[in-house]
Amino acid sequence: MQLLFLDFETYYEKGSKTAYSLRNLTTHEYVLDDRFEVMCVAIATDSSPVRVATAEQFEKFVQSVDWGNIALVGHNLFFDGYILARRYGVKPKLYIDTMGLARAIIGGRLKSHSLDAVGKYLNLKGKKDDGAALGSVAGKRWADLSDDERRQLMLYAQRDVELLRDIFSVLFPQFPKQELFMLHWTVLAACWPQFVLDKELLE
């Protein structure tokens, strides 16, 4: 099975309580909203260099991948995995959420299990410029960004996946493999929610 490390950068707003943001909306509401836009996507397979794709390039990439042979690795796949499911119809063979790994292995020693916090705790580099590139494009669509803003955002996304892979390399060997299915299942249930109604009982 091939490892695919992935991180989406998406349009968001900040400021007011009604701003289009994950601070104000659930992941479900945010991803399915008409305002949703993929700005760029950082991807890497196994130990290959990280590359950053535009939304258009990523559409083509999705079609080229054998998702039935992919273990998708992300930090908070309840977000990135949900985007893949709802916006691209993609279900990988296996979900491996490094946030879940961190919660299980590091636990209460950290107040936050964000990518930046976990990276710093493990003595890895944190986010590029402490996330300044992402903050500078709030409220701007991809089409509105200058060439430099696009470059900085893509470098920010690239660094996130480099950090993601480093965190995976440290934590995954420590995670009990018999628990791997449960880690996968929790993300699967969030990205592909479904249930069976007991029609007789309901009637």
Coordinates of C-alpha atoms in Angstrom, one line a residue:
M1 CA 0.0 0.0 0.0
Q2 CA 1.3 3.4 -0.9
L3 CA 1.5 6.3 1.6
L4 CA 0.0 9.6 0.4
F5 CA 0.6 12.6 2.5
L6 CA -1.8 15.5 1.9
D7 CA -2.8 18.9 3.1
F8 CA -5.4 21.3 1.7
E9 CA -5.2 25.1 1.9
T10 CA -8.7 26.6 1.4
Y11 CA -10.4 29.9 1.3
Y12 CA -11.5 31.4 4.6
E13 CA -12.3 34.7 6.3
K14 CA -11.5 36.1 9.7
G15 CA -12.8 38.9 11.9
S16 CA -16.5 38.7 12.6
K17 CA -18.6 36.0 14.2
T18 CA -20.3 35.5 10.8
A19 CA -17.0 35.1 8.9
Y20 CA -16.7 32.0 6.8
S21 CA -14.3 30.1 9.0
L22 CA -13.9 26.8 10.9
R23 CA -14.1 29.0 14.0
N24 CA -17.7 29.7 13.2
L25 CA -18.8 26.6 11.2
T26 CA -18.6 22.9 11.6
T27 CA -16.4 21.0 9.2
H28 CA -19.5 19.7 7.4
E29 CA -21.0 23.2 7.0
Y30 CA -17.6 24.7 5.9
V31 CA -16.8 22.1 3.3
L32 CA -20.3 22.0 1.8
D33 CA -20.8 25.8 1.8
D34 CA -21.0 27.6 -1.6
R35 CA -18.1 29.8 -0.5
F36 CA -15.7 26.8 -0.3
E37 CA -12.7 27.0 -2.5
V38 CA -9.5 24.9 -2.7
M39 CA -6.6 27.3 -3.0
C40 CA -3.8 24.7 -3.3
V41 CA -2.9 21.2 -2.2
A42 CA 0.4 19.8 -1.0
I43 CA 1.0 16.2 -1.7
A44 CA 3.8 13.6 -1.4
T45 CA 3.9 9.8 -1.9
D46 CA 6.1 7.7 0.4
S47 CA 9.5 9.4 0.5
S48 CA 9.1 11.5 -2.7
P49 CA 9.6 15.3 -2.6
V50 CA 6.5 17.3 -1.7
R51 CA 4.8 19.0 -4.6
V52 CA 2.1 21.6 -4.5
A53 CA -0.8 21.6 -6.9
T54 CA -3.4 24.2 -7.8
A55 CA -7.0 23.2 -7.6
E56 CA -7.1 22.5 -11.3
Q57 CA -3.9 20.4 -11.2
F58 CA -5.2 18.5 -8.2
E59 CA -8.4 17.5 -10.1
K60 CA -6.2 15.8 -12.6
F61 CA -4.1 14.2 -9.9
V62 CA -7.2 12.7 -8.2
Q63 CA -8.1 10.9 -11.5
S64 CA -4.6 9.4 -11.8
V65 CA -4.5 7.7 -8.4
D66 CA -5.5 4.2 -7.6
W67 CA -7.2 5.1 -4.3
G68 CA -7.9 1.5 -3.5
N69 CA -4.1 1.1 -2.9
I70 CA -3.6 4.3 -0.9
A71 CA -3.1 4.9 2.8
L72 CA -4.0 8.6 3.2
V73 CA -1.9 10.4 5.9
G74 CA -3.0 13.8 7.1
H75 CA -3.2 15.9 10.3
N76 CA -6.8 16.1 11.2
L77 CA -8.3 14.0 8.4
F78 CA -11.7 14.9 9.7
F79 CA -11.0 18.0 7.6
D80 CA -8.8 16.9 4.7
G81 CA -10.3 13.5 4.4
Y82 CA -13.8 15.1 4.4
I83 CA -12.9 17.4 1.6
L84 CA -11.7 14.4 -0.4
A85 CA -14.9 12.5 0.3
R86 CA -17.4 15.3 -0.2
R87 CA -15.8 17.3 -3.0
Y88 CA -13.9 14.6 -4.9
G89 CA -15.8 11.4 -4.1
V90 CA -12.5 9.8 -2.9
K91 CA -12.3 6.9 -0.4
P92 CA -8.7 5.7 0.2
K93 CA -8.0 2.2 1.4
L94 CA -6.8 3.4 4.8
Y95 CA -6.9 6.6 6.8
I96 CA -4.0 7.4 9.1
D97 CA -4.6 10.6 11.1
T98 CA -1.5 12.0 12.7
M99 CA -3.6 14.1 15.0
G100 CA -5.1 10.8 16.3
L101 CA -1.6 9.3 16.7
A102 CA -0.6 12.4 18.7
R103 CA -3.7 12.3 20.9
A104 CA -3.0 8.6 21.6
I105 CA 0.7 8.8 22.2
I106 CA 1.3 12.3 23.6
G107 CA -2.1 12.7 25.1
G108 CA -2.5 15.3 27.9
R109 CA 1.1 16.4 27.8
L110 CA -0.1 18.9 25.1
K111 CA -3.1 21.2 25.4
S112 CA -3.3 21.4 21.6
H113 CA -2.6 18.6 19.2
S114 CA -2.3 21.0 16.2
L115 CA 0.3 20.3 13.5
D116 CA 2.5 23.1 14.8
A117 CA 2.2 22.1 18.5
V118 CA 2.9 18.5 17.9
G119 CA 5.9 19.3 15.6
K120 CA 7.4 21.6 18.2
Y121 CA 6.8 19.0 21.0
L122 CA 8.7 16.4 19.0
N123 CA 11.6 18.8 18.4
L124 CA 10.7 19.1 14.7
K125 CA 10.3 22.4 13.0
G126 CA 7.0 24.2 13.4
K127 CA 4.8 25.8 10.7
K128 CA 6.5 28.1 8.2
D129 CA 6.7 31.6 9.6
D130 CA 4.3 30.5 12.4
G131 CA 1.5 30.5 9.8
A132 CA 1.9 34.1 8.6
A133 CA 1.4 33.1 4.9
L134 CA -2.0 31.7 5.6
G135 CA -3.1 34.6 7.7
S136 CA -2.1 37.1 5.0
V137 CA -4.5 35.6 2.4
A138 CA -7.6 35.5 4.6
G139 CA -10.6 36.8 2.7
K140 CA -8.8 36.5 -0.7
R141 CA -9.7 34.1 -3.4
W142 CA -6.9 32.3 -5.4
A143 CA -7.6 34.5 -8.4
D144 CA -7.1 37.6 -6.2
L145 CA -3.6 36.6 -5.0
S146 CA -0.5 38.2 -6.3
D147 CA 2.2 35.9 -7.7
D148 CA 4.2 36.3 -4.4
E149 CA 1.2 35.5 -2.2
R150 CA 0.6 32.4 -4.2
R151 CA 4.2 31.4 -3.9
Q152 CA 4.2 32.0 -0.2
L153 CA 1.0 30.0 0.3
M154 CA 2.4 27.1 -1.7
L155 CA 5.6 27.1 0.3
Y156 CA 3.5 27.2 3.5
A157 CA 1.5 24.1 2.3
Q158 CA 4.7 22.4 1.3
R159 CA 6.2 22.9 4.7
D160 CA 3.0 21.5 6.3
V161 CA 3.4 18.2 4.5
E162 CA 7.1 18.0 5.2
L163 CA 6.2 18.4 8.9
L164 CA 3.3 16.0 8.6
R165 CA 5.6 13.3 7.2
D166 CA 8.2 13.9 9.9
I167 CA 5.5 13.6 12.6
F168 CA 4.2 10.4 11.0
S169 CA 7.8 9.0 11.0
V170 CA 8.1 9.6 14.7
L171 CA 4.7 8.6 16.0
F172 CA 3.6 5.8 13.7
P173 CA 6.2 3.2 14.9
Q174 CA 4.9 3.8 18.5
F175 CA 1.3 3.3 17.7
P176 CA -0.2 -0.2 18.5
K177 CA -0.9 -1.7 15.1
Q178 CA -3.9 -3.6 16.5
E179 CA -5.5 -0.1 17.0
L180 CA -4.9 1.0 13.5
F181 CA -8.3 -0.1 12.3
M182 CA -10.0 1.9 15.0
L183 CA -8.0 5.0 14.0
H184 CA -9.1 4.4 10.4
W185 CA -12.7 3.7 11.3
T186 CA -13.2 7.0 13.2
V187 CA -12.2 9.0 10.2
L188 CA -14.1 6.7 7.8
A189 CA -17.3 7.2 9.9
A190 CA -16.8 11.0 9.8
C191 CA -16.1 11.2 6.1
W192 CA -18.6 8.7 4.9
P193 CA -21.4 8.9 7.6
Q194 CA -24.2 6.3 7.2
F195 CA -26.6 4.2 9.2
V196 CA -29.2 1.6 8.7
L197 CA -32.8 2.4 9.8
D198 CA -34.8 -0.3 11.6
K199 CA -37.9 0.3 9.6
E200 CA -40.1 -2.1 11.7
L201 CA -39.1 -0.5 15.0
L202 CA -39.6 3.0 13.7
E203 CA -43.0 2.2 12.4

